[in-house]
PDB file of C-alpha atoms in Angstrom:
ATOM      1  CA  UNK A   1      58.856 154.766 121.172  1.00 78.00           C
ATOM      2  CA  UNK A   2      60.581 153.167 117.964  1.00 88.00           C
ATOM      3  CA  UNK A   3      60.903 149.479 118.382  1.00 88.00           C
ATOM      4  CA  UNK A   4      63.530 147.225 116.140  1.00 92.00           C
ATOM      5  CA  UNK A   5      62.041 144.170 114.321  1.00 92.00           C
ATOM      6  CA  UNK A   6      63.397 141.266 116.209  1.00 91.00           C
ATOM      7  CA  UNK A   7      63.699 137.676 115.199  1.00 92.00           C
ATOM      8  CA  UNK A   8      63.799 136.832 119.111  1.00 94.00           C
ATOM      9  CA  UNK A   9      63.241 139.541 121.804  1.00 91.00           C
ATOM     10  CA  UNK A  10      65.656 140.307 124.170  1.00 90.00           C
ATOM     11  CA  UNK A  11      64.704 139.274 128.353  1.00 91.00           C
ATOM     12  CA  UNK A  12      63.617 141.902 130.357  1.00 93.00           C
ATOM     13  CA  UNK A  13      65.718 143.460 132.501  1.00 94.00           C
ATOM     14  CA  UNK A  14      65.846 141.950 135.856  1.00 94.00           C
ATOM     15  CA  UNK A  15      64.029 144.566 138.282  1.00 95.00           C
ATOM     16  CA  UNK A  16      66.639 145.395 142.204  1.00 95.00           C
ATOM     17  CA  UNK A  17      64.992 146.308 145.212  1.00 96.00           C
ATOM     18  CA  UNK A  18      66.578 149.006 146.298  1.00 96.00           C
ATOM     19  CA  UNK A  19      65.728 150.612 150.279  1.00 96.00           C
ATOM     20  CA  UNK A  20      63.766 148.911 152.709  1.00 96.00           C
ATOM     21  CA  UNK A  21      60.026 149.874 154.357  1.00 96.00           C
ATOM     22  CA  UNK A  22      62.007 152.097 156.630  1.00 96.00           C
ATOM     23  CA  UNK A  23      63.890 154.613 154.351  1.00 97.00           C
ATOM     24  CA  UNK A  24      61.519 153.506 151.440  1.00 97.00           C
ATOM     25  CA  UNK A  25      61.692 151.536 148.402  1.00 97.00           C
ATOM     26  CA  UNK A  26      62.526 151.652 144.570  1.00 97.00           C
ATOM     27  CA  UNK A  27      62.733 148.883 142.032  1.00 97.00           C
ATOM     28  CA  UNK A  28      65.580 149.855 139.551  1.00 97.00           C
ATOM     29  CA  UNK A  29      65.997 147.912 136.271  1.00 96.00           C
ATOM     30  CA  UNK A  30      69.494 146.450 136.092  1.00 96.00           C
ATOM     31  CA  UNK A  31      71.226 146.720 133.082  1.00 96.00           C
ATOM     32  CA  UNK A  32      74.753 145.410 134.115  1.00 95.00           C
ATOM     33  CA  UNK A  33      76.315 148.915 133.033  1.00 95.00           C
ATOM     34  CA  UNK A  34      75.541 152.348 132.702  1.00 95.00           C
ATOM     35  CA  UNK A  35      73.763 152.837 129.340  1.00 96.00           C
ATOM     36  CA  UNK A  36      75.380 155.430 126.771  1.00 96.00           C
ATOM     37  CA  UNK A  37      72.551 157.939 126.953  1.00 96.00           C
ATOM     38  CA  UNK A  38      73.454 157.661 130.735  1.00 97.00           C
ATOM     39  CA  UNK A  39      76.780 158.543 130.193  1.00 96.00           C
ATOM     40  CA  UNK A  40      76.018 161.211 128.078  1.00 96.00           C
ATOM     41  CA  UNK A  41      74.037 162.778 131.263  1.00 96.00           C
ATOM     42  CA  UNK A  42      77.168 162.372 133.588  1.00 95.00           C
ATOM     43  CA  UNK A  43      79.746 163.763 130.625  1.00 94.00           C
ATOM     44  CA  UNK A  44      77.128 167.176 130.098  1.00 95.00           C
ATOM     45  CA  UNK A  45      77.070 167.412 134.163  1.00 94.00           C
ATOM     46  CA  UNK A  46      80.477 169.298 133.443  1.00 92.00           C
ATOM     47  CA  UNK A  47      82.089 167.549 136.488  1.00 94.00           C
ATOM     48  CA  UNK A  48      85.519 168.092 137.851  1.00 92.00           C
ATOM     49  CA  UNK A  49      88.447 166.468 136.159  1.00 93.00           C
ATOM     50  CA  UNK A  50      90.730 165.632 139.357  1.00 94.00           C
ATOM     51  CA  UNK A  51      93.447 164.132 136.648  1.00 95.00           C
ATOM     52  CA  UNK A  52      93.589 167.318 134.897  1.00 96.00           C
ATOM     53  CA  UNK A  53      93.862 169.668 138.326  1.00 96.00           C
ATOM     54  CA  UNK A  54      96.303 167.258 139.684  1.00 96.00           C
ATOM     55  CA  UNK A  55      98.400 167.827 137.095  1.00 97.00           C
ATOM     56  CA  UNK A  56      97.980 171.382 137.332  1.00 97.00           C
ATOM     57  CA  UNK A  57      98.874 171.325 140.824  1.00 97.00           C
ATOM     58  CA  UNK A  58     101.380 169.106 140.763  1.00 97.00           C
ATOM     59  CA  UNK A  59     103.484 171.547 137.857  1.00 97.00           C
ATOM     60  CA  UNK A  60     103.043 174.143 140.125  1.00 96.00           C
ATOM     61  CA  UNK A  61     104.193 172.660 143.230  1.00 96.00           C
ATOM     62  CA  UNK A  62     107.305 171.207 141.271  1.00 96.00           C
ATOM     63  CA  UNK A  63     108.076 174.445 140.237  1.00 96.00           C
ATOM     64  CA  UNK A  64     108.547 175.592 143.302  1.00 94.00           C
ATOM     65  CA  UNK A  65     110.089 172.169 144.858  1.00 94.00           C
ATOM     66  CA  UNK A  66     112.084 170.585 142.328  1.00 94.00           C
ATOM     67  CA  UNK A  67     110.174 167.556 142.543  1.00 95.00           C
ATOM     68  CA  UNK A  68     109.164 165.768 139.892  1.00 96.00           C
ATOM     69  CA  UNK A  69     105.859 165.966 138.767  1.00 96.00           C
ATOM     70  CA  UNK A  70     105.058 162.693 138.769  1.00 96.00           C
ATOM     71  CA  UNK A  71     105.986 162.091 142.297  1.00 96.00           C
ATOM     72  CA  UNK A  72     103.616 165.174 143.430  1.00 96.00           C
ATOM     73  CA  UNK A  73     100.747 163.842 141.180  1.00 96.00           C
ATOM     74  CA  UNK A  74     100.932 160.426 142.883  1.00 96.00           C
ATOM     75  CA  UNK A  75     101.100 161.876 146.763  1.00 96.00           C
ATOM     76  CA  UNK A  76      98.096 164.253 145.555  1.00 96.00           C
ATOM     77  CA  UNK A  77      95.727 161.614 144.455  1.00 94.00           C
ATOM     78  CA  UNK A  78      97.051 159.045 147.174  1.00 94.00           C
ATOM     79  CA  UNK A  79      96.690 161.772 149.956  1.00 93.00           C
ATOM     80  CA  UNK A  80     100.521 161.035 151.143  1.00 94.00           C
ATOM     81  CA  UNK A  81     100.428 164.199 152.704  1.00 94.00           C
ATOM     82  CA  UNK A  82     104.023 163.215 154.205  1.00 94.00           C
ATOM     83  CA  UNK A  83     105.368 163.645 150.827  1.00 92.00           C
ATOM     84  CA  UNK A  84     104.191 167.022 150.458  1.00 94.00           C
ATOM     85  CA  UNK A  85     104.521 168.159 153.995  1.00 94.00           C
ATOM     86  CA  UNK A  86     105.432 171.857 153.031  1.00 95.00           C
ATOM     87  CA  UNK A  87     102.851 172.115 151.114  1.00 95.00           C
ATOM     88  CA  UNK A  88     100.130 171.179 153.386  1.00 94.00           C
ATOM     89  CA  UNK A  89      97.926 173.634 152.298  1.00 95.00           C
ATOM     90  CA  UNK A  90      97.705 172.856 148.910  1.00 96.00           C
ATOM     91  CA  UNK A  91      97.434 169.277 149.654  1.00 96.00           C
ATOM     92  CA  UNK A  92      94.593 169.625 151.715  1.00 96.00           C
ATOM     93  CA  UNK A  93      92.657 172.025 149.350  1.00 96.00           C
ATOM     94  CA  UNK A  94      93.327 169.874 146.588  1.00 96.00           C
ATOM     95  CA  UNK A  95      91.800 166.203 149.452  1.00 96.00           C
ATOM     96  CA  UNK A  96      88.827 169.023 149.838  1.00 96.00           C
ATOM     97  CA  UNK A  97      88.579 169.186 145.663  1.00 96.00           C
ATOM     98  CA  UNK A  98      88.737 165.778 145.278  1.00 95.00           C
ATOM     99  CA  UNK A  99      86.039 164.665 148.220  1.00 95.00           C
ATOM    100  CA  UNK A 100      83.307 167.463 146.540  1.00 95.00           C
ATOM    101  CA  UNK A 101      84.196 166.043 143.038  1.00 95.00           C
ATOM    102  CA  UNK A 102      83.488 162.430 144.330  1.00 94.00           C
ATOM    103  CA  UNK A 103      80.078 163.616 146.083  1.00 95.00           C
ATOM    104  CA  UNK A 104      79.055 165.604 142.709  1.00 96.00           C
ATOM    105  CA  UNK A 105      79.585 162.689 140.695  1.00 96.00           C
ATOM    106  CA  UNK A 106      78.009 160.202 143.001  1.00 96.00           C
ATOM    107  CA  UNK A 107      74.766 162.723 142.766  1.00 97.00           C
ATOM    108  CA  UNK A 108      74.924 163.023 139.290  1.00 97.00           C
ATOM    109  CA  UNK A 109      75.283 158.895 138.927  1.00 97.00           C
ATOM    110  CA  UNK A 110      72.323 158.016 140.927  1.00 98.00           C
ATOM    111  CA  UNK A 111      70.117 160.759 139.000  1.00 98.00           C
ATOM    112  CA  UNK A 112      71.030 159.201 136.237  1.00 97.00           C
ATOM    113  CA  UNK A 113      70.158 155.465 137.562  1.00 97.00           C
ATOM    114  CA  UNK A 114      66.883 157.450 138.807  1.00 98.00           C
ATOM    115  CA  UNK A 115      65.591 158.453 135.533  1.00 98.00           C
ATOM    116  CA  UNK A 116      65.278 154.836 134.604  1.00 97.00           C
ATOM    117  CA  UNK A 117      62.231 155.311 136.532  1.00 97.00           C
ATOM    118  CA  UNK A 118      61.529 159.074 136.527  1.00 98.00           C
ATOM    119  CA  UNK A 119      62.731 160.621 133.362  1.00 96.00           C
ATOM    120  CA  UNK A 120      62.396 164.378 134.000  1.00 97.00           C
ATOM    121  CA  UNK A 121      64.065 163.547 137.816  1.00 97.00           C
ATOM    122  CA  UNK A 122      66.916 166.460 137.834  1.00 97.00           C
ATOM    123  CA  UNK A 123      69.674 166.632 140.176  1.00 96.00           C
ATOM    124  CA  UNK A 124      68.434 169.079 142.727  1.00 96.00           C
ATOM    125  CA  UNK A 125      65.052 166.017 142.882  1.00 97.00           C
ATOM    126  CA  UNK A 126      68.327 163.469 143.951  1.00 97.00           C
ATOM    127  CA  UNK A 127      69.890 166.593 146.752  1.00 95.00           C
ATOM    128  CA  UNK A 128      66.219 167.000 148.659  1.00 97.00           C
ATOM    129  CA  UNK A 129      66.245 164.844 151.670  1.00 96.00           C
ATOM    130  CA  UNK A 130      62.214 165.189 150.903  1.00 97.00           C
ATOM    131  CA  UNK A 131      61.984 163.536 148.148  1.00 97.00           C
ATOM    132  CA  UNK A 132      64.616 161.105 148.838  1.00 97.00           C
ATOM    133  CA  UNK A 133      65.451 159.935 151.802  1.00 97.00           C
ATOM    134  CA  UNK A 134      69.505 160.275 152.232  1.00 97.00           C
ATOM    135  CA  UNK A 135      70.108 156.353 153.344  1.00 97.00           C
ATOM    136  CA  UNK A 136      68.350 155.263 150.283  1.00 97.00           C
ATOM    137  CA  UNK A 137      70.484 157.706 148.258  1.00 97.00           C
ATOM    138  CA  UNK A 138      73.529 156.038 149.394  1.00 97.00           C
ATOM    139  CA  UNK A 139      72.021 152.853 148.309  1.00 97.00           C
ATOM    140  CA  UNK A 140      71.369 154.286 144.851  1.00 98.00           C
ATOM    141  CA  UNK A 141      74.267 155.797 144.727  1.00 97.00           C
ATOM    142  CA  UNK A 142      76.213 151.654 145.806  1.00 96.00           C
ATOM    143  CA  UNK A 143      73.598 150.162 143.388  1.00 97.00           C
ATOM    144  CA  UNK A 144      75.047 152.814 140.368  1.00 97.00           C
ATOM    145  CA  UNK A 145      78.271 152.075 141.193  1.00 96.00           C
ATOM    146  CA  UNK A 146      77.946 148.723 140.420  1.00 96.00           C
ATOM    147  CA  UNK A 147      75.901 148.917 137.450  1.00 96.00           C
ATOM    148  CA  UNK A 148      79.088 151.358 136.032  1.00 94.00           C
ATOM    149  CA  UNK A 149      81.595 147.957 137.168  1.00 93.00           C
ATOM    150  CA  UNK A 150      79.478 145.831 135.297  1.00 93.00           C
ATOM    151  CA  UNK A 151      78.873 144.269 139.330  1.00 91.00           C
ATOM    152  CA  UNK A 152      82.214 142.728 140.308  1.00 82.00           C
ATOM    153  CA  UNK A 153      81.524 138.861 141.498  1.00 73.00           C
ATOM    154  CA  UNK A 154      83.536 139.737 144.357  1.00 56.00           C
ATOM    155  CA  UNK A 155      80.890 142.006 146.037  1.00 54.00           C
ATOM    156  CA  UNK A 156      79.560 140.310 149.360  1.00 43.00           C
ATOM    157  CA  UNK A 157      76.293 140.200 150.372  1.00 41.00           C
ATOM    158  CA  UNK A 158      74.823 141.807 153.976  1.00 39.00           C
ATOM    159  CA  UNK A 159      71.485 142.636 155.191  1.00 37.00           C
ATOM    160  CA  UNK A 160      69.578 145.947 154.689  1.00 48.00           C
ATOM    161  CA  UNK A 161      69.829 146.083 158.725  1.00 46.00           C
ATOM    162  CA  UNK A 162      73.763 145.337 158.509  1.00 48.00           C
ATOM    163  CA  UNK A 163      73.956 148.214 155.922  1.00 50.00           C
ATOM    164  CA  UNK A 164      71.919 150.491 158.010  1.00 51.00           C
ATOM    165  CA  UNK A 165      74.007 149.747 161.105  1.00 50.00           C
ATOM    166  CA  UNK A 166      77.359 150.753 159.155  1.00 46.00           C
ATOM    167  CA  UNK A 167      75.926 153.759 157.476  1.00 49.00           C
ATOM    168  CA  UNK A 168      75.171 155.108 160.953  1.00 51.00           C
ATOM    169  CA  UNK A 169      78.060 153.649 162.690  1.00 46.00           C
ATOM    170  CA  UNK A 170      80.619 155.909 160.127  1.00 43.00           C
ATOM    171  CA  UNK A 171      77.895 158.844 160.636  1.00 47.00           C
ATOM    172  CA  UNK A 172      79.001 158.289 164.343  1.00 47.00           C
ATOM    173  CA  UNK A 173      82.639 158.325 163.239  1.00 41.00           C
ATOM    174  CA  UNK A 174      82.562 161.452 161.242  1.00 44.00           C
ATOM    175  CA  UNK A 175      83.281 159.632 158.103  1.00 44.00           C
ATOM    176  CA  UNK A 176      80.965 160.307 155.188  1.00 40.00           C
ATOM    177  CA  UNK A 177      82.036 157.076 153.003  1.00 39.00           C
ATOM    178  CA  UNK A 178      80.692 153.831 154.470  1.00 39.00           C
ATOM    179  CA  UNK A 179      83.509 151.679 155.096  1.00 37.00           C
ATOM    180  CA  UNK A 180      81.505 148.292 154.564  1.00 36.00           C
ATOM    181  CA  UNK A 181      79.568 146.744 151.221  1.00 38.00           C
ATOM    182  CA  UNK A 182      76.351 147.971 151.537  1.00 40.00           C
ATOM    183  CA  UNK A 183      73.370 145.976 149.841  1.00 46.00           C
ATOM    184  CA  UNK A 184      71.168 147.822 147.427  1.00 44.00           C
ATOM    185  CA  UNK A 185      68.179 145.701 147.434  1.00 44.00           C
ATOM    186  CA  UNK A 186      67.154 141.882 148.037  1.00 42.00           C
ATOM    187  CA  UNK A 187      68.872 140.329 145.027  1.00 42.00           C
ATOM    188  CA  UNK A 188      71.973 142.849 144.865  1.00 42.00           C
ATOM    189  CA  UNK A 189      74.608 143.945 147.015  1.00 39.00           C
ATOM    190  CA  UNK A 190      76.783 147.188 146.816  1.00 39.00           C
ATOM    191  CA  UNK A 191      80.334 147.795 146.593  1.00 40.00           C
ATOM    192  CA  UNK A 192      82.270 150.567 148.811  1.00 39.00           C
ATOM    193  CA  UNK A 193      84.711 152.766 147.041  1.00 43.00           C
ATOM    194  CA  UNK A 194      87.868 152.935 148.912  1.00 43.00           C
ATOM    195  CA  UNK A 195      89.497 156.368 148.003  1.00 41.00           C
ATOM    196  CA  UNK A 196      93.011 155.591 149.386  1.00 43.00           C
ATOM    197  CA  UNK A 197      92.758 159.290 151.437  1.00 48.00           C
ATOM    198  CA  UNK A 198      94.952 159.369 154.289  1.00 47.00           C
ATOM    199  CA  UNK A 199      94.285 162.933 154.797  1.00 48.00           C
ATOM    200  CA  UNK A 200      92.912 163.256 158.481  1.00 47.00           C
ATOM    201  CA  UNK A 201      96.080 160.955 160.185  1.00 49.00           C
ATOM    202  CA  UNK A 202      98.912 161.550 158.001  1.00 49.00           C
ATOM    203  CA  UNK A 203      98.119 165.808 157.644  1.00 51.00           C
ATOM    204  CA  UNK A 204      98.040 165.461 161.727  1.00 48.00           C
ATOM    205  CA  UNK A 205     101.560 163.236 161.284  1.00 50.00           C
ATOM    206  CA  UNK A 206     103.128 165.673 158.499  1.00 49.00           C
ATOM    207  CA  UNK A 207     102.311 168.584 160.839  1.00 46.00           C
ATOM    208  CA  UNK A 208     104.018 167.514 163.806  1.00 51.00           C
ATOM    209  CA  UNK A 209     107.097 166.527 161.639  1.00 49.00           C
ATOM    210  CA  UNK A 210     107.426 169.402 160.126  1.00 47.00           C
ATOM    211  CA  UNK A 211     107.605 171.629 163.332  1.00 50.00           C
ATOM    212  CA  UNK A 212     111.146 172.898 163.686  1.00 48.00           C
ATOM    213  CA  UNK A 213     113.003 171.590 166.888  1.00 45.00           C
TER     214      UNK A 213
END
């Protein structure tokens, strides 16, 4: 490996323990960001651009409905089913696309971070529960998202047991995205993402209000 002739060498990256003895533990270097090579890896995955997909669908609905494209775009991306009650099939399909795209990006992001330890690690390895425990994957994703966000100072610390309890509770509720912030290791915390989806409750309400009579 080539080395720069530093006058003063930079400090080594902090190592963060992610996981626990039950699901496995990894020591990940904390960059405080996603590296340029990691960003190239994510870009090369050719993930669905939700913004472009939303614009295309918004234009299609605008032609049929006469509504403003920007209003339809906002309804789609913010999960506002009531504004698109007459186009629920398109709305639900787009919400599914958003969920799939978010999951795929999370897997790619986690893979990029794991490659800090194992350069030959691939996306299919990340999704294999025999190689990576699903709950450990959740914690790695939270760690990776915090890296990408530059570790917001507002993140709240919780214990590993609280993180796992939150994860199990969300699974019981049929919600794949934990609502609580979860810890990614002894020295760090995780930040949950609020997607702003109102799909389940709002779709039901919109269906009720769109019924004749």
